[in-house]
């Protein structure tokens, strides 16, 4: 069994594999990614830190590229700030 | 090919030329407004759009104050995309010398009915919590505003057109003796040719004492609530005063999107590339004042040129070298602010009415006969 870490995504607790990216955790959770200024849904495109489409607030720090962050125990992610 | 005679031809549809054309057309003049790029796409698109009362000199104070009032009365008629916000300016003091500048500025502004408030260290921390703790308070100028200037220039251009101005999309290759020559071979005629070509105005009127003063800006991603006022260091006065050396100053502006627009630098440099050394100094200065800016992402950096005159006042009025040429240029770092007043001064001048404020300090003739070829 791989190690699991517990995180909170948009208020809901989720368990994900240690070492997964935060973007992957958001995809597995029930939350969508952020919306654009005009209300369109956004989601990860490049997976390598270039397109900035996967941004979310992580541990209070806004506009983090979640495809470039690994999940850590106790992490708090908000997709809609 | 002669394609017409106009009461007035305005060259340049930046914020200044567009404001002039709108104002002249409303006076009933037959106006042509010419630009090769489209409205508001040169310095007007590069600048910060801070509508600010400044007091480097009494003439600058009068002009910025008069023009700001014009903006405040126009603001209701601007579309939401012009992003006009009366967010106020906070002039922050870093030391006791700058703190006395707060007092001086407060007294002056109060004397001239510009509403200001002195803020203590703690009051400042409440208004802008991201500012570093060790500041000596600030002066809040309530009537200052910010604006997305390229949209405002487009609105003024449309306003001119709706009052009958003819909008011409072409490059002007020369002006003078009542004639305007376009790149495409067309020739227009007028006894009043207004050179509102901004940083390019000396190319059309050789001998004009206008030099390009480059500035850098950077804009962050969206961080709603991070910043609420335009915040400017008072050291800005000291650094902007030096006309020769390169300088940077802390100057940040909240955008409606939650983005933070970060300025600014001043260099006499005609290139338009981003200079990473001075950009780095500018950003380091911003982080000194707002430490958490260091963790914000910058999504774009760019440069623009201010059209600078030797005495830091714009050139508004007849050009001594040619009685058909009038100037509306040289607005340096304040052209968004002072555009509307420039238009009102020139329109009163043309119609022979008395101007709201004396026009003399801005007349090109003040710089003496020696300044033109
Ligand atoms: C970094 C920076 C920050 C600034 N911040 C502020 C601020 O916070 N507040 C403020 O009030 N001001 C600010 N300014 C200053 C302000 O942007 C300018 O003063 C203002 O935009 C000048 O407007 P303008 O219409 O004279 O010039 P421009 O906007 O440059 O317009 C000139 C127009 O003339 C046209 N043109 C030129 N030559 C020709 C030709 N031969 N044929 C046809 N068309 C021609 C160009 O295409 C252009 O559209 C800033 C400037 C910079 C660079
Ligand atoms: S998915 Fe493109 S930057 Fe993260």
Coordinates of C-alpha atoms and ligand atoms in Angstrom, one line a residue:
Chain A
X1 CA 0.0 0.0 0.0
X2 CA 1.4 3.4 -0.9
X3 CA 1.5 6.1 1.8
X4 CA -1.6 8.2 1.9
X5 CA -1.7 11.9 2.9
X6 CA -4.8 13.7 4.1
X7 CA -5.6 17.1 2.6
X8 CA -8.5 19.4 2.4
X9 CA -9.8 20.5 -1.0
X10 CA -12.5 23.2 -1.0
X11 CA -13.5 22.2 2.5
X12 CA -13.7 18.4 1.8
X13 CA -11.2 16.0 3.2
X14 CA -9.5 13.8 0.7
X15 CA -6.9 11.0 0.9
X16 CA -4.3 10.9 -1.9
X17 CA -1.1 9.1 -2.6
X18 CA 2.0 10.8 -1.2
X19 CA 4.0 12.2 -4.0
X20 CA 1.0 12.9 -6.3
X21 CA 0.7 16.4 -7.6
X22 CA -1.9 18.8 -6.1
X23 CA -3.4 19.1 -9.6
X24 CA -3.9 15.3 -9.6
X25 CA -5.5 15.5 -6.2
X26 CA -7.9 18.2 -7.4
X27 CA -8.8 16.1 -10.5
X28 CA -9.6 13.1 -8.2
X29 CA -11.6 15.2 -5.8
X30 CA -15.1 16.4 -6.6
X31 CA -14.0 20.1 -7.0
X32 CA -13.4 21.5 -10.4
X33 CA -10.5 23.9 -11.0
X34 CA -10.8 27.6 -10.9
X35 CA -13.0 29.7 -13.3
X36 CA -11.8 32.5 -15.5
X37 CA -12.8 36.1 -15.0
X38 CA -15.7 35.5 -17.3
X39 CA -16.8 32.4 -15.4
X40 CA -15.5 29.7 -17.8
X41 CA -14.2 26.5 -16.2
X42 CA -10.4 26.0 -16.3
X43 CA -8.2 23.0 -15.8
X44 CA -4.6 21.9 -16.2
X45 CA -3.4 21.8 -19.7
X46 CA 0.4 21.4 -19.9
X47 CA 1.1 19.7 -16.6
X48 CA 4.6 21.2 -16.6
X49 CA 4.3 24.7 -15.2
X50 CA 3.9 26.6 -18.4
X51 CA 0.3 27.4 -19.0
X52 CA -0.8 28.6 -15.5
X53 CA -4.3 27.0 -16.1
X54 CA -4.0 24.8 -13.0
X55 CA -3.7 27.6 -10.4
X56 CA -5.3 27.4 -6.9
X57 CA -4.7 28.8 -3.5
X58 CA -2.5 26.3 -1.5
X59 CA -2.0 26.8 2.2
X60 CA -3.2 30.4 1.9
X61 CA -0.8 31.2 -0.9
X62 CA -2.9 32.3 -4.0
X63 CA -2.1 31.5 -7.6
X64 CA 0.0 28.4 -7.1
X65 CA 0.5 26.2 -10.1
X66 CA -0.8 22.9 -8.6
X67 CA 0.8 20.7 -11.3
X68 CA 4.2 21.7 -9.8
X69 CA 3.4 20.9 -6.2
X70 CA 3.4 17.6 -4.4
X71 CA 0.7 16.7 -1.9
X72 CA 1.6 17.0 1.7
X73 CA -0.2 15.9 4.8
X74 CA -2.5 18.6 6.1
X75 CA -2.4 20.7 2.9
X76 CA -5.4 23.0 2.4
X77 CA -6.4 23.8 -1.2
X78 CA -9.0 26.2 -2.4
X79 CA -9.8 26.3 -6.1
X80 CA -12.2 29.2 -6.1
X81 CA -10.5 32.2 -4.5
Chain B
X1 CA -4.5 64.5 -53.6
X2 CA -6.2 67.1 -51.6
X3 CA -8.9 65.5 -49.4
X4 CA -10.3 68.4 -47.5
X5 CA -9.9 71.4 -45.4
X6 CA -10.8 71.3 -41.7
X7 CA -11.2 73.8 -38.9
X8 CA -8.7 71.7 -37.0
X9 CA -6.5 68.7 -37.6
X10 CA -5.3 66.7 -34.6
X11 CA -2.3 64.4 -35.1
X12 CA -2.3 61.6 -32.6
X13 CA -5.1 59.8 -31.0
X14 CA -3.5 59.0 -27.7
X15 CA -5.4 60.2 -24.6
X16 CA -4.3 63.8 -25.3
X17 CA -5.2 64.0 -29.0
X18 CA -8.4 62.1 -28.5
X19 CA -9.5 64.5 -25.7
X20 CA -8.6 67.5 -27.9
X21 CA -10.6 66.2 -30.8
X22 CA -13.6 65.4 -28.7
X23 CA -13.5 68.9 -27.1
X24 CA -13.1 70.8 -30.5
X25 CA -15.8 68.7 -32.2
X26 CA -18.2 69.6 -29.3
X27 CA -17.4 73.3 -29.9
X28 CA -18.7 72.8 -33.4
X29 CA -15.4 72.7 -35.2
X30 CA -15.0 70.5 -38.3
X31 CA -12.2 68.2 -37.0
X32 CA -10.0 65.5 -38.5
X33 CA -8.2 63.1 -36.0
X34 CA -5.3 61.1 -37.5
X35 CA -3.5 58.2 -36.0
X36 CA -1.5 55.4 -37.7
X37 CA -1.9 52.9 -34.8
X38 CA -5.5 53.4 -33.7
X39 CA -6.6 55.2 -30.5
X40 CA -4.6 55.0 -27.3
X41 CA -2.0 52.4 -28.3
X42 CA 1.3 54.1 -27.7
X43 CA 2.2 55.8 -24.3
X44 CA -1.5 55.8 -23.4
X45 CA -1.5 52.0 -23.4
X46 CA 1.8 51.7 -21.6
X47 CA 1.2 54.0 -18.6
X48 CA -0.3 53.6 -15.2
X49 CA -3.5 55.6 -15.6
X50 CA -3.2 57.2 -12.1
X51 CA -5.2 60.4 -12.1
X52 CA -3.3 62.3 -9.5
X53 CA -2.9 65.8 -8.2
X54 CA 0.8 66.6 -8.1
X55 CA 2.7 69.6 -6.7
X56 CA 6.2 69.7 -8.1
X57 CA 5.4 73.3 -9.2
X58 CA 2.3 75.6 -8.7
X59 CA 1.6 75.3 -12.5
X60 CA 1.6 71.5 -12.3
X61 CA -0.6 71.6 -9.2
X62 CA -3.2 73.8 -11.0
X63 CA -3.2 71.8 -14.1
X64 CA -3.5 68.4 -12.4
X65 CA -6.2 69.6 -10.0
X66 CA -8.2 71.2 -12.8
X67 CA -7.9 68.1 -15.0
X68 CA -8.8 65.7 -12.2
X69 CA -12.0 67.6 -11.6
X70 CA -12.8 67.2 -15.3
X71 CA -12.2 63.4 -15.0
X72 CA -14.4 63.2 -11.9
X73 CA -17.3 64.8 -13.8
X74 CA -16.7 62.7 -16.9
X75 CA -16.4 59.4 -14.9
X76 CA -20.2 58.7 -14.9
X77 CA -20.2 58.6 -18.6
X78 CA -17.3 56.2 -19.0
X79 CA -18.1 52.6 -19.6
X80 CA -17.2 50.0 -17.0
X81 CA -14.3 48.8 -19.2
X82 CA -12.6 52.1 -18.6
X83 CA -12.2 50.8 -15.0
X84 CA -12.4 54.2 -13.4
X85 CA -12.0 53.9 -9.6
X86 CA -11.8 56.7 -7.2
X87 CA -9.5 54.7 -5.0
X88 CA -7.4 57.6 -3.6
X89 CA -3.6 57.9 -3.3
X90 CA -1.6 57.1 -0.2
X91 CA 1.7 59.0 -0.1
X92 CA 3.7 56.9 2.3
X93 CA 6.5 58.4 4.5
X94 CA 9.5 56.2 5.2
X95 CA 11.3 58.6 7.6
X96 CA 10.8 61.8 9.5
X97 CA 11.9 63.9 6.5
X98 CA 9.2 62.4 4.4
X99 CA 6.8 62.7 7.4
X100 CA 7.3 66.5 7.3
X101 CA 6.5 66.3 3.5
X102 CA 3.2 64.7 4.5
X103 CA 2.4 67.8 6.6
X104 CA 3.5 70.2 3.9
X105 CA 1.5 68.5 1.2
X106 CA -1.5 68.3 3.5
X107 CA -1.4 72.0 4.2
X108 CA -1.0 72.9 0.6
X109 CA -3.8 70.6 -0.6
X110 CA -6.2 71.8 2.1
X111 CA -5.5 75.4 1.1
X112 CA -6.6 74.6 -2.4
X113 CA -9.7 72.5 -1.5
X114 CA -8.2 69.2 -2.3
X115 CA -9.4 66.9 0.4
X116 CA -6.6 65.1 2.3
X117 CA -6.1 63.2 5.5
X118 CA -3.0 62.6 7.5
X119 CA -2.8 58.9 8.6
X120 CA -0.8 57.7 11.5
X121 CA 1.3 54.5 11.3
X122 CA -1.5 52.4 12.7
X123 CA -4.2 54.0 10.5
X124 CA -2.0 53.3 7.5
X125 CA -1.6 49.7 8.6
X126 CA -5.3 49.2 8.7
X127 CA -5.9 50.7 5.2
X128 CA -3.0 48.8 3.6
X129 CA -2.1 45.8 5.7
X130 CA 0.5 44.6 3.2
X131 CA 2.7 47.6 3.6
X132 CA 5.8 47.0 5.8
X133 CA 5.3 48.0 9.5
X134 CA 8.1 50.5 9.9
X135 CA 6.5 53.4 8.0
X136 CA 5.9 56.9 9.4
X137 CA 2.3 57.3 8.3
X138 CA 0.9 58.7 5.1
X139 CA -1.2 61.3 3.4
X140 CA -4.4 60.1 1.8
X141 CA -5.6 62.2 -1.2
X142 CA -9.2 61.1 -1.5
X143 CA -10.0 62.5 -4.9
X144 CA -7.2 60.7 -6.8
X145 CA -8.4 58.0 -9.1
X146 CA -7.2 55.3 -11.5
X147 CA -8.3 54.6 -15.0
X148 CA -7.6 52.1 -17.8
X149 CA -6.4 54.7 -20.2
X150 CA -6.5 53.0 -23.6
X151 CA -10.2 52.4 -23.3
X152 CA -10.7 56.0 -22.2
X153 CA -8.8 57.2 -25.3
X154 CA -11.0 55.0 -27.4
X155 CA -14.1 56.5 -25.8
X156 CA -12.9 60.0 -26.4
X157 CA -12.2 59.2 -30.0
X158 CA -15.7 57.8 -30.4
X159 CA -17.1 60.9 -28.7
X160 CA -15.2 63.0 -31.2
X161 CA -16.6 61.0 -34.1
X162 CA -20.1 61.2 -32.7
X163 CA -19.7 65.0 -32.8
X164 CA -18.7 64.9 -36.5
X165 CA -14.9 64.4 -36.3
X166 CA -13.4 62.5 -39.2
X167 CA -11.2 59.7 -37.9
X168 CA -8.3 59.0 -40.3
X169 CA -6.1 55.9 -40.0
X170 CA -2.9 56.9 -41.6
X171 CA 0.7 58.0 -40.8
X172 CA 1.4 61.7 -41.0
X173 CA 4.8 62.4 -42.6
X174 CA 4.9 66.1 -42.3
X175 CA 3.0 69.1 -41.0
X176 CA 3.4 72.8 -41.5
X177 CA 2.2 76.0 -43.3
X178 CA -1.4 74.8 -43.0
X179 CA -0.7 71.4 -44.7
X180 CA -0.7 67.9 -43.4
X181 CA 0.9 65.2 -45.6
X182 CA -0.1 61.6 -45.1
X183 CA 2.0 58.5 -46.0
X184 CA -0.7 57.4 -48.4
X185 CA -0.3 60.6 -50.5
X186 CA -3.4 62.4 -49.2
X187 CA -3.0 66.0 -48.2
X188 CA -5.2 67.8 -45.7
X189 CA -5.4 71.5 -44.9
X190 CA -6.1 73.5 -41.8
X191 CA -5.0 76.7 -40.2
X192 CA -4.9 74.8 -36.9
X193 CA -2.8 71.7 -36.9
X194 CA -2.5 70.2 -33.4
X195 CA 0.7 68.1 -32.8
X196 CA -0.5 65.6 -30.2
X197 CA 2.0 62.9 -31.3
X198 CA 3.4 62.3 -27.8
X199 CA 6.9 61.0 -27.8
X200 CA 6.9 61.2 -31.6
X201 CA 6.0 64.9 -31.7
X202 CA 9.6 66.1 -32.4
X203 CA 9.7 64.1 -35.6
X204 CA 6.8 66.2 -36.9
X205 CA 8.0 69.5 -35.4
X206 CA 11.8 69.5 -35.4
X207 CA 13.3 71.5 -32.6
X208 CA 10.6 70.6 -30.1
X209 CA 12.3 70.2 -26.7
X210 CA 10.8 66.8 -26.0
X211 CA 12.9 63.8 -25.0
X212 CA 11.9 60.2 -24.5
X213 CA 11.9 59.1 -20.9
X214 CA 11.5 55.4 -20.6
X215 CA 9.5 53.7 -17.8
X216 CA 9.1 50.1 -16.8
X217 CA 5.9 48.5 -15.4
X218 CA 5.1 45.0 -14.2
X219 CA 1.7 43.5 -13.5
X220 CA 0.9 40.6 -11.2
X221 CA -1.6 37.8 -11.3
X222 CA -4.9 38.4 -9.5
X223 CA -4.7 38.8 -5.8
X224 CA -8.1 40.4 -4.8
X225 CA -7.9 42.5 -1.7
X226 CA -4.1 42.7 -1.6
X227 CA -4.1 46.4 -2.4
X228 CA -6.8 49.0 -2.2
X229 CA -5.3 52.4 -3.0
X230 CA -2.6 53.7 -5.3
X231 CA 0.3 53.7 -3.0
X232 CA 3.4 55.9 -3.8
X233 CA 6.5 56.5 -1.8
X234 CA 7.2 60.1 -1.0
X235 CA 10.8 59.5 -2.0
X236 CA 9.3 59.5 -5.4
X237 CA 9.4 63.3 -5.3
X238 CA 13.2 63.2 -4.7
X239 CA 13.9 60.6 -7.4
X240 CA 11.5 62.0 -10.0
X241 CA 13.1 65.4 -9.6
X242 CA 16.5 64.3 -10.7
X243 CA 16.2 64.9 -14.4
X244 CA 19.4 63.1 -15.4
X245 CA 20.0 59.9 -13.4
X246 CA 18.1 56.7 -13.8
X247 CA 15.7 56.2 -10.9
X248 CA 13.2 53.8 -9.5
X249 CA 10.4 54.4 -7.1
X250 CA 7.7 52.4 -5.3
X251 CA 4.4 53.1 -6.9
X252 CA 1.7 50.4 -7.0
X253 CA -1.9 50.5 -8.3
X254 CA -4.9 48.2 -7.6
X255 CA -6.7 47.0 -10.7
X256 CA -10.3 46.0 -10.7
X257 CA -9.3 42.4 -11.4
X258 CA -7.3 42.2 -8.2
X259 CA -4.0 42.5 -10.2
X260 CA -1.3 44.8 -8.8
X261 CA 0.3 47.1 -11.3
X262 CA 3.9 47.9 -10.2
X263 CA 5.9 50.9 -11.2
X264 CA 8.0 52.6 -11.9
X265 CA 11.3 53.6 -13.4
X266 CA 12.7 56.7 -15.2
X267 CA 15.6 56.6 -17.7
X268 CA 16.5 58.7 -20.6
X269 CA 16.6 55.8 -23.1
X270 CA 15.0 55.6 -26.5
X271 CA 15.0 51.8 -26.7
X272 CA 11.9 49.9 -25.7
X273 CA 13.4 46.6 -24.5
X274 CA 12.9 45.6 -20.9
X275 CA 16.1 46.4 -19.0
X276 CA 16.3 43.6 -16.4
X277 CA 18.8 45.5 -14.2
X278 CA 16.5 48.4 -13.7
X279 CA 13.3 46.2 -13.6
X280 CA 15.0 44.2 -10.8
X281 CA 15.7 47.4 -8.9
X282 CA 12.2 48.6 -9.3
X283 CA 10.7 45.3 -8.1
X284 CA 13.2 45.2 -5.2
X285 CA 12.0 48.6 -4.2
X286 CA 8.4 47.5 -4.3
X287 CA 9.2 44.4 -2.1
X288 CA 10.9 46.7 0.4
X289 CA 7.6 48.5 0.9
X290 CA 5.3 45.5 0.5
X291 CA 7.3 42.4 1.5
X292 CA 4.6 39.8 0.4
X293 CA 4.8 41.1 -3.2
X294 CA 7.8 38.8 -3.4
X295 CA 5.5 35.8 -3.4
X296 CA 3.2 37.2 -6.0
X297 CA 3.6 36.1 -9.7
X298 CA 4.3 38.8 -12.2
X299 CA 2.6 37.9 -15.5
X300 CA 3.8 40.7 -17.7
X301 CA 6.5 43.4 -17.9
X302 CA 6.8 46.2 -20.4
X303 CA 8.1 49.6 -21.1
X304 CA 6.7 52.9 -22.3
X305 CA 8.1 56.4 -23.1
X306 CA 7.1 59.6 -21.5
X307 CA 7.4 62.7 -23.6
X308 CA 9.6 64.9 -21.3
X309 CA 10.2 68.6 -21.4
X310 CA 13.0 70.5 -19.8
X311 CA 10.7 72.1 -17.1
X312 CA 8.4 69.1 -16.6
X313 CA 5.4 71.0 -17.8
X314 CA 3.5 70.1 -21.0
X315 CA 3.5 72.2 -24.2
X316 CA 0.0 73.5 -24.8
X317 CA -0.6 76.2 -27.4
X318 CA 0.8 77.9 -30.5
X319 CA 4.3 76.8 -31.7
X320 CA 6.4 79.9 -32.3
X321 CA 8.0 78.4 -35.4
X322 CA 4.8 78.1 -37.5
X323 CA 1.5 79.9 -37.0
X324 CA -0.6 77.0 -38.1
X325 CA 1.0 74.5 -35.6
X326 CA -0.3 74.1 -32.1
X327 CA 1.2 71.8 -29.5
X328 CA -0.5 69.3 -27.1
X329 CA 2.5 67.3 -26.1
X330 CA 5.3 66.9 -23.5
X331 CA 3.0 65.5 -20.8
X332 CA 5.8 63.4 -19.3
X333 CA 4.4 61.1 -16.6
X334 CA 1.1 62.9 -16.2
X335 CA -0.6 62.9 -19.6
X336 CA -3.5 60.6 -18.6
X337 CA -4.3 63.1 -15.7
X338 CA -3.7 66.3 -17.7
X339 CA -5.2 65.3 -21.0
X340 CA -8.7 66.7 -20.4
X341 CA -7.4 70.0 -19.1
X342 CA -5.1 70.3 -22.1
X343 CA -8.1 69.9 -24.4
X344 CA -10.1 72.5 -22.5
X345 CA -7.3 75.0 -22.5
X346 CA -6.7 74.7 -26.2
X347 CA -10.4 74.8 -27.1
X348 CA -10.8 78.0 -25.0
X349 CA -7.7 79.4 -26.7
X350 CA -9.1 78.7 -30.2
X351 CA -12.5 80.2 -29.4
X352 CA -10.9 83.2 -27.8
X353 CA -12.6 82.5 -24.4
X354 CA -10.9 83.0 -21.1
X355 CA -9.4 79.7 -19.8
X356 CA -10.3 78.2 -16.5
X357 CA -6.7 78.4 -15.3
X358 CA -4.0 80.6 -16.9
X359 CA -2.5 79.0 -20.0
X360 CA 0.8 81.0 -19.8
X361 CA 2.8 78.4 -17.9
X362 CA 2.2 75.8 -20.5
X363 CA 2.6 77.9 -23.7
X364 CA 5.5 76.6 -25.8
X365 CA 6.8 80.2 -26.1
X366 CA 7.9 80.1 -22.5
X367 CA 10.9 78.0 -23.5
X368 CA 12.2 80.8 -25.6
X369 CA 13.0 81.3 -29.3
X370 CA 16.1 79.2 -29.1
X371 CA 14.3 75.9 -28.7
X372 CA 13.1 75.6 -32.3
X373 CA 15.1 75.2 -35.4
Ligands
LIG1 C1 5.6 53.9 -17.4 C2 4.7 55.0 -17.5 C3 3.8 55.3 -16.5 C4 2.9 56.4 -16.6 N1 2.0 56.6 -15.6 C5 1.1 57.6 -15.7 C6 0.1 57.8 -14.6 O1 0.1 57.0 -13.7 N2 -0.7 58.9 -14.8 C7 -0.6 59.7 -15.8 O2 -1.4 60.7 -15.8 N3 0.2 59.5 -16.8 C8 1.1 58.5 -16.8 N4 2.0 58.3 -17.8 C9 2.1 59.3 -18.9 C10 1.0 59.0 -19.9 O3 1.0 57.6 -20.3 C11 1.3 59.9 -21.1 O4 1.6 61.2 -20.7 C12 0.2 59.9 -22.0 O5 -0.3 58.6 -22.4 C13 0.5 60.7 -23.3 O6 -0.6 60.7 -24.1 P1 -0.4 61.3 -25.6 O7 -1.7 61.2 -26.2 O8 0.3 62.6 -25.6 O9 0.7 60.3 -26.3 P2 0.5 58.8 -26.9 O10 -0.5 58.0 -26.1 O11 1.8 58.3 -27.1 O12 -0.2 59.1 -28.3 C14 0.4 59.7 -29.4 C15 -0.3 59.1 -30.6 O13 0.2 59.8 -31.7 C16 0.3 58.8 -32.8 N5 1.3 59.3 -33.7 C17 2.5 59.7 -33.4 N6 3.2 60.1 -34.5 C18 2.3 59.9 -35.6 C19 2.4 60.1 -37.0 N7 3.5 60.6 -37.5 N8 1.3 59.8 -37.7 C20 0.1 59.3 -37.1 N9 0.0 59.1 -35.8 C21 1.1 59.4 -35.0 C22 0.7 57.5 -32.1 O14 0.3 56.4 -32.9 C23 -0.1 57.6 -30.8 O15 -1.3 57.0 -30.8 C24 2.9 57.2 -17.7 C25 3.8 56.9 -18.8 C26 4.7 55.9 -18.7 C27 5.6 55.6 -19.8
LIG2 S1 -1.1 22.6 -16.0 FE1 0.0 24.1 -17.1 S2 1.0 25.2 -15.5 FE2 0.0 23.6 -14.4

